[in-house]
XYZ file of C-alpha atoms in Angstrom:
293
model
C 95.137 99.328 104.769
C 96.329 101.142 101.525
C 94.196 100.444 98.370
C 95.094 100.696 94.683
C 93.242 99.638 91.617
C 94.244 98.457 88.121
C 92.800 100.182 85.113
C 90.504 97.217 84.379
C 89.087 97.382 87.960
C 90.970 94.896 90.066
C 91.621 96.289 93.564
C 94.828 95.519 95.352
C 95.613 96.176 99.157
C 98.426 96.359 101.449
C 98.390 96.403 105.196
C 100.156 99.500 106.655
C 102.099 98.570 109.682
C 103.124 102.035 110.343
C 99.509 103.213 110.536
C 98.681 100.191 112.769
C 101.570 101.143 115.152
C 100.159 104.774 115.165
C 96.685 103.597 115.927
C 97.963 101.415 118.832
C 99.928 104.219 120.405
C 96.802 106.408 120.434
C 94.332 103.946 121.805
C 96.534 101.798 124.038
C 96.090 103.703 127.304
C 92.118 103.881 127.153
C 89.936 100.774 127.434
C 86.914 102.404 125.658
C 89.002 103.371 122.742
C 90.541 99.942 122.547
C 87.070 98.387 122.561
C 85.809 100.782 119.870
C 88.849 100.047 117.551
C 88.467 96.318 118.094
C 84.813 96.447 116.954
C 85.775 98.586 113.969
C 88.725 96.345 112.969
C 86.689 93.312 113.326
C 84.111 94.687 110.920
C 86.953 95.607 108.392
C 88.483 92.131 108.669
C 85.168 90.468 108.056
C 84.385 92.646 105.034
C 87.881 91.976 103.592
C 87.366 88.226 103.949
C 83.995 88.361 102.283
C 85.496 90.213 99.357
C 88.393 87.671 99.149
C 85.747 84.881 98.869
C 84.203 86.485 95.770
C 87.484 86.719 93.898
C 87.507 83.054 92.723
C 84.120 83.645 90.978
C 85.180 86.995 89.504
C 88.513 85.415 88.123
C 86.747 82.426 86.777
C 83.931 84.682 85.167
C 86.775 86.827 83.490
C 88.605 83.861 82.116
C 85.336 82.349 80.697
C 84.307 85.599 78.801
C 82.635 84.302 75.579
C 82.352 80.743 76.690
C 79.553 78.785 78.064
C 79.398 78.918 81.884
C 80.083 75.720 83.983
C 76.843 75.079 85.919
C 78.323 72.134 87.928
C 78.188 73.158 91.502
C 80.761 70.471 92.425
C 83.262 71.785 89.842
C 82.721 75.288 91.036
C 83.428 74.344 94.600
C 86.586 72.684 93.703
C 87.708 75.412 91.539
C 86.932 78.126 94.339
C 88.955 75.994 96.803
C 91.905 75.615 94.421
C 91.902 79.336 93.709
C 91.805 80.299 97.326
C 94.687 78.079 98.036
C 96.671 79.732 95.180
C 95.931 83.187 96.675
C 97.615 82.298 99.918
C 100.615 80.818 98.216
C 101.149 83.497 95.435
C 103.160 86.631 95.782
C 101.273 89.955 95.572
C 104.210 91.246 93.640
C 107.806 90.131 92.944
C 109.171 92.038 95.988
C 106.648 90.730 98.482
C 106.258 87.360 100.222
C 103.049 85.312 100.047
C 100.620 85.064 102.828
C 101.982 81.667 103.990
C 105.490 83.028 103.802
C 104.762 85.915 106.090
C 103.906 83.532 108.933
C 106.562 82.896 111.503
C 106.660 80.442 114.499
C 106.387 82.460 117.736
C 107.154 81.594 121.384
C 104.478 82.766 123.807
C 105.310 82.759 127.565
C 104.208 84.505 130.804
C 106.059 87.534 131.926
C 107.271 85.777 135.078
C 107.982 82.448 133.396
C 105.709 80.625 135.792
C 103.428 78.860 133.151
C 104.426 76.578 130.310
C 105.509 78.066 127.004
C 103.227 77.941 123.957
C 104.323 77.782 120.408
C 102.042 79.570 117.985
C 101.994 80.983 114.387
C 102.041 84.802 114.071
C 103.699 87.747 112.334
C 104.853 91.205 112.793
C 101.946 93.666 112.572
C 103.470 96.902 114.030
C 106.656 98.687 112.656
C 108.744 101.403 114.110
C 107.607 104.892 113.232
C 108.838 108.378 113.839
C 106.829 111.275 115.328
C 106.791 113.090 112.004
C 105.551 109.982 110.062
C 102.669 109.551 112.714
C 101.701 113.163 112.212
C 101.519 112.801 108.522
C 99.219 109.724 108.931
C 96.974 111.483 111.452
C 96.656 114.635 109.328
C 95.767 113.012 106.044
C 92.511 114.466 104.966
C 91.751 112.287 102.095
C 92.798 108.982 100.662
C 94.342 108.733 97.172
C 93.658 105.560 95.171
C 96.363 104.820 92.734
C 95.645 103.575 89.283
C 97.974 100.925 87.952
C 98.672 99.363 84.615
C 97.936 95.710 84.275
C 101.051 93.761 83.666
C 102.784 90.679 84.701
C 106.122 92.349 85.251
C 104.785 94.868 87.737
C 102.591 92.237 89.496
C 99.286 93.802 88.803
C 97.399 90.854 87.344
C 94.090 89.639 88.876
C 96.015 86.750 90.683
C 98.514 89.271 92.138
C 95.706 91.518 93.331
C 93.893 88.492 94.956
C 97.132 87.371 96.577
C 97.285 90.916 98.236
C 93.920 90.424 99.719
C 95.050 87.164 101.142
C 98.036 88.788 102.714
C 95.777 91.681 103.895
C 93.243 89.242 105.549
C 96.096 87.528 107.327
C 97.474 90.830 108.749
C 94.028 92.053 109.687
C 93.301 88.830 111.495
C 96.616 89.175 113.465
C 96.063 92.846 114.150
C 92.730 92.184 115.509
C 94.076 89.480 117.869
C 96.792 92.045 118.839
C 94.023 94.646 119.803
C 91.986 91.932 121.682
C 95.022 91.004 123.695
C 95.711 94.464 124.610
C 92.187 95.067 125.617
C 92.216 91.860 127.734
C 95.497 92.867 129.308
C 94.052 96.324 130.192
C 91.199 94.618 132.115
C 93.389 92.122 133.975
C 96.060 94.553 135.416
C 96.340 98.129 136.627
C 99.578 98.733 134.865
C 99.832 100.017 131.321
C 98.404 97.556 128.774
C 101.683 97.885 126.872
C 103.042 95.256 129.167
C 100.905 92.287 128.385
C 101.079 89.373 130.875
C 101.958 86.928 127.943
C 104.951 87.787 125.674
C 105.518 86.886 122.148
C 109.060 86.541 120.600
C 110.695 84.842 117.718
C 111.807 81.234 118.584
C 115.354 81.959 117.627
C 115.545 85.316 119.411
C 118.118 85.715 122.130
C 117.152 87.143 125.512
C 119.027 90.338 124.964
C 117.288 90.884 121.638
C 113.835 90.243 123.160
C 113.109 94.002 123.645
C 109.725 95.457 124.467
C 109.682 96.938 121.009
C 110.090 93.521 119.399
C 107.445 92.017 121.722
C 104.962 94.701 120.953
C 105.265 94.280 117.138
C 104.320 90.586 117.094
C 100.806 89.055 117.216
C 99.783 85.495 116.704
C 97.110 84.624 114.165
C 93.718 83.142 115.254
C 93.540 79.371 115.654
C 90.984 78.965 112.985
C 93.272 80.910 110.377
C 96.211 78.774 111.356
C 94.299 75.633 110.849
C 92.776 76.746 107.587
C 95.982 77.743 105.783
C 98.658 75.662 107.700
C 96.603 72.599 108.946
C 97.727 73.502 112.467
C 95.540 72.555 115.362
C 95.395 74.244 118.654
C 98.897 74.673 120.066
C 100.037 72.307 122.765
C 100.998 73.428 126.164
C 103.893 71.123 126.419
C 106.196 73.726 124.975
C 107.270 71.363 121.998
C 105.558 70.225 118.839
C 104.946 66.297 118.792
C 107.395 65.036 116.280
C 107.069 61.461 114.857
C 109.880 59.098 115.729
C 112.329 58.110 112.988
C 111.026 55.225 111.008
C 107.511 55.456 112.330
C 104.461 55.321 110.137
C 102.603 58.721 109.918
C 99.235 59.464 108.331
C 99.189 61.892 105.552
C 95.356 62.349 105.035
C 94.421 66.021 105.672
C 98.128 67.188 105.528
C 99.104 69.999 103.125
C 101.259 68.598 100.167
C 103.622 71.008 98.341
C 104.860 70.048 94.862
C 108.749 70.302 94.542
C 111.709 68.723 92.841
C 115.040 67.535 94.146
C 118.254 66.668 92.629
C 119.048 62.921 92.359
C 122.619 62.168 93.372
C 124.584 59.557 91.442
C 124.575 57.128 94.367
C 120.792 57.079 94.216
C 120.098 57.222 90.651
C 119.375 53.437 90.688
C 116.338 54.176 92.761
C 114.804 56.558 90.290
C 114.419 55.122 86.757
C 112.136 55.240 83.837
C 109.440 58.003 83.867
C 109.683 58.936 87.518
C 112.638 61.343 86.975
C 113.886 63.806 84.305
C 117.371 64.428 83.015
C 118.136 68.001 82.167
C 121.560 69.417 81.168
C 123.312 66.465 82.802
C 121.470 66.698 86.099
C 118.723 64.257 87.148
C 115.591 65.664 88.765
C 112.816 63.911 90.664
C 109.332 65.321 91.265
C 108.116 65.015 94.889
C 105.508 66.221 97.222
C 106.691 67.782 100.391
C 104.243 67.069 103.295
C 104.719 68.792 106.654
C 103.854 66.367 109.525
């Protein structure tokens, strides 16, 4: 994980997929090394998560400088929950995706195809790396922390920094799952642990594009993490997501709602009148909430 800090003391992090690949290449053939790395990475993941949980209070305290503090525990709980949600949907900077946008839907299946396919959320935690780049990472004798100016345009405000921690925690969670999977695979078979018994791939990937390199780069996120940020329960072994029938009634309680707008066509304009829609530059817009069921 690469760290940087703004001049007013807000830390920003970025998961280094190249360094993660170097680490996996080094320890993948030794079970004791895998176990040691798993323990260390689990500690780092927990420390990062604990720090992320302190950021809502820090941002709230900074915004209230000079004002009387809000002593309502209920209000603080709601504010902390709202801010944490925002961290996972905000971009760390203008060129990066948010934590939620980094997550992909992956297909998990046994090597021989004898068991049912599972569908789980995950992401790419390892990147291709040259021998020279690996050498540079291994030979680093010190870590330089970069000082950054605080500005909205460069994406270094407290909210951007907090969003970077959300993305970092997401990648650390998936990387720990990757290490744990390799460790378990090492125990279960006599072959190299770089050939796990269950393979991950993108749902849209073609068989020819499902190379060992692409399989090794992917990792699924933990079930608790998927449920927390995506309202996704344990994956089904049926190989398909249960979809509601057309016209059926579905419950929305507990589902994530995303505010959005859509253009109202002329044929449907009579359905949206009064204050429910807005007319701007000749185009009628309707505010909606998108709920993923």
